XYZ file of C-alpha atoms in Angstrom:
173
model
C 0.099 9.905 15.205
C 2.369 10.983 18.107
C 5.836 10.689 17.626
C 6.447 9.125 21.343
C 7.235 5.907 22.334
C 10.345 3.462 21.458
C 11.306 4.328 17.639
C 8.059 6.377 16.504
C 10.001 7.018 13.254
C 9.490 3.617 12.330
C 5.123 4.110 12.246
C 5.845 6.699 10.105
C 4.450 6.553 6.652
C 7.817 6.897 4.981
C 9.504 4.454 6.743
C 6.948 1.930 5.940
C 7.132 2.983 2.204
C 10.548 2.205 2.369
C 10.072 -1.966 2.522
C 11.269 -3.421 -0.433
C 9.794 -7.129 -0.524
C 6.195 -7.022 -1.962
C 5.326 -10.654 -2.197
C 3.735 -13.015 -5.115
C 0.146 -13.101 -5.424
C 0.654 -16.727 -4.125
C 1.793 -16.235 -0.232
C -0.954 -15.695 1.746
C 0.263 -16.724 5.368
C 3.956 -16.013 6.923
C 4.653 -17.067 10.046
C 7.885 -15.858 12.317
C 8.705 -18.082 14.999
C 12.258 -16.606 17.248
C 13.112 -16.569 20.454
C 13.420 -13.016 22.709
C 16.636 -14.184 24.239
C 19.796 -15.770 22.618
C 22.799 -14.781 20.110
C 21.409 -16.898 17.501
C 18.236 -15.304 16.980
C 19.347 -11.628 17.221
C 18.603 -11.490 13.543
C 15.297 -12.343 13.639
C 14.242 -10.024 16.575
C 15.531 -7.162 14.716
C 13.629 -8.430 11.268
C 10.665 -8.770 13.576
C 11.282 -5.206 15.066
C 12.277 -3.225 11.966
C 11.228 -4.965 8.799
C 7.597 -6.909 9.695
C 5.727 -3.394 9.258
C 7.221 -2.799 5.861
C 6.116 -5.852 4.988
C 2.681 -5.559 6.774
C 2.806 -2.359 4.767
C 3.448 -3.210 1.523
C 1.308 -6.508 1.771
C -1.732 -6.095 3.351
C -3.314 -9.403 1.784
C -1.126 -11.723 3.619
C -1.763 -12.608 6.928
C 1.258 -12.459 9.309
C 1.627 -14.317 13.016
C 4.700 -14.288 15.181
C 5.030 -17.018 17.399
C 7.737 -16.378 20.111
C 9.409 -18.611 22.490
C 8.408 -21.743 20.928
C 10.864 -22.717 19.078
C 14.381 -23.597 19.862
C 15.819 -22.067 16.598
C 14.320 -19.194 14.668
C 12.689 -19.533 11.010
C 9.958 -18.091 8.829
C 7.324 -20.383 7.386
C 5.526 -19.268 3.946
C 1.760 -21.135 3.445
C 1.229 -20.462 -0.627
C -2.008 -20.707 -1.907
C -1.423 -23.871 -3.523
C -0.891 -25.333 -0.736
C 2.915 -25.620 -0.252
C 5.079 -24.592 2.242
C 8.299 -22.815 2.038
C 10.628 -23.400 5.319
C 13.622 -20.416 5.525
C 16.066 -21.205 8.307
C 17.254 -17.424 9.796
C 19.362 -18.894 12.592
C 22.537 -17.010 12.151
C 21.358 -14.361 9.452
C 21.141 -10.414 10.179
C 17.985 -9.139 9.381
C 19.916 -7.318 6.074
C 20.378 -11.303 4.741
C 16.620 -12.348 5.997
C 15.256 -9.574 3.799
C 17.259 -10.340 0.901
C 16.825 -13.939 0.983
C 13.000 -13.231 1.168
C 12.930 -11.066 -1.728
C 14.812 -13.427 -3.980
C 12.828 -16.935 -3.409
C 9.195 -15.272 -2.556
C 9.555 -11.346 -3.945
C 8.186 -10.348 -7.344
C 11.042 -9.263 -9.851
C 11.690 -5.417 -10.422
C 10.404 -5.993 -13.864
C 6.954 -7.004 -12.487
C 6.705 -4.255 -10.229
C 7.329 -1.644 -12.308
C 4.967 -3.213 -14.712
C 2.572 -3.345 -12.385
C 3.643 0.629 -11.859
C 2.719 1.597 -15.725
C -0.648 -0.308 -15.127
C -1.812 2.044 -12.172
C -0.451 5.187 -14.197
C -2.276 3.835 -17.111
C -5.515 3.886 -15.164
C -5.158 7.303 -13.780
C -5.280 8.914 -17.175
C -5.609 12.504 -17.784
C -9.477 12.187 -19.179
C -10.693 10.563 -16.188
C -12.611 12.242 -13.494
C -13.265 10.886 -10.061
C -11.915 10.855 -6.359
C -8.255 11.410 -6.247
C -7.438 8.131 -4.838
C -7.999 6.639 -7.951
C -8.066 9.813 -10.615
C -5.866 13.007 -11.249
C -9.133 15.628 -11.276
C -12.163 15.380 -9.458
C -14.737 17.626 -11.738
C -14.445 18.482 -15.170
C -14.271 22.283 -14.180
C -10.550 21.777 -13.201
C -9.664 21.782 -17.238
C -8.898 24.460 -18.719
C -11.243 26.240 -20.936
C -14.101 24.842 -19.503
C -17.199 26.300 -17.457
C -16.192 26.573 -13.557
C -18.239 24.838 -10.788
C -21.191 26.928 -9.665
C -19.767 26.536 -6.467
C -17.133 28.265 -6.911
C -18.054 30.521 -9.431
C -21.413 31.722 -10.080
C -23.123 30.780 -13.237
C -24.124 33.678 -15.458
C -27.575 34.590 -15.012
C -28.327 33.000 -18.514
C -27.323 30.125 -18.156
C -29.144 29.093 -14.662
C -32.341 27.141 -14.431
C -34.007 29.668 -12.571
C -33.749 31.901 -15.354
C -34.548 29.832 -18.019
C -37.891 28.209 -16.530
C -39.061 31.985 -16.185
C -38.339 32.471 -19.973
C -40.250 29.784 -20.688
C -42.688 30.688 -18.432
C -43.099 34.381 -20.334
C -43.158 33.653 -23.731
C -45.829 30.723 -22.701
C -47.967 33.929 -21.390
């Protein structure tokens, strides 16, 4: 991605990586509603600015709609699966305090996430082979000790099918 336009640095893939709030399972919907003009809602234009792609980021299961100028005070509305809906007044917060307050009432605990962490580094264990998305080796020639791709390398002449068929072939003869 080009790096023009107002604040490129922020569609950057370490800035996004940089959100903190990764919600509960249970949010699905958050809605923003502020106001483009105003002292009061200078918070939430600059959560809306800086902090909604971190959160788009690090929470790509729950849907996220800003309504603007329809309101005549700003706040963030949280649709949970179950149903419920949790109401957070950001009138006269910085976007600092919105993120905060987020993370405590609707964030998952450091102790979940980095149990959550050991899981994934549990599942890409040494013995497993497969795309490196999901894996740490790809083929089973990348061990050591063990025979190389023919790709790469060629097989000795032995131990190639070619070879062997015409054995079999001979001593058939």
């Amino acid at each position: 991605m080009s790096m023009k336009g107002r604040f490129p640095i922020l569609r950057t893939l370490q800035y996004l990586g940089q959100g903190d709030i990764v919600f509960k399972e249970s949010v699905k919907v958050m809605t923003v509603n502020y106001n483009t003009h105003g002292e009061l809602g200078e918070g939430a234009r600059k959560f809306v600015f800086f902090n909604i792609p971190q959160i788009q980021y690090k929470n790509p299961w729950v849907q996220i709609m800003m309504f603007k100028n329809m309101t005549p005070t700003p706040f963030l509305r949280f649709y949970l699966d179950s149903g419920e809906q949790v109401l957070v007044d950001v009138e006269t917060k910085s976007n600092k305090e919105i993120m905060e307050h987020i993370k405590k009432i609707l964030g998952k605990n450091e102790e979940t996430l980095e149990r959550e962490e050991q899981e994934k580094k549990q599942l890409s264990h040494p013995a497993h082979f497969g795309p490196r998305k999901y894996c740490l080796r790809e083929c089973i020639c990348e061990v050591e000790g063990q025979v190389p791709c023919p790709g790469l390398v060629p097989l000795p002449r032995e131990m190639t099918g070619k070879y062997k068929a015409a054995l079999k072939a001979s001593a058939q003869d």
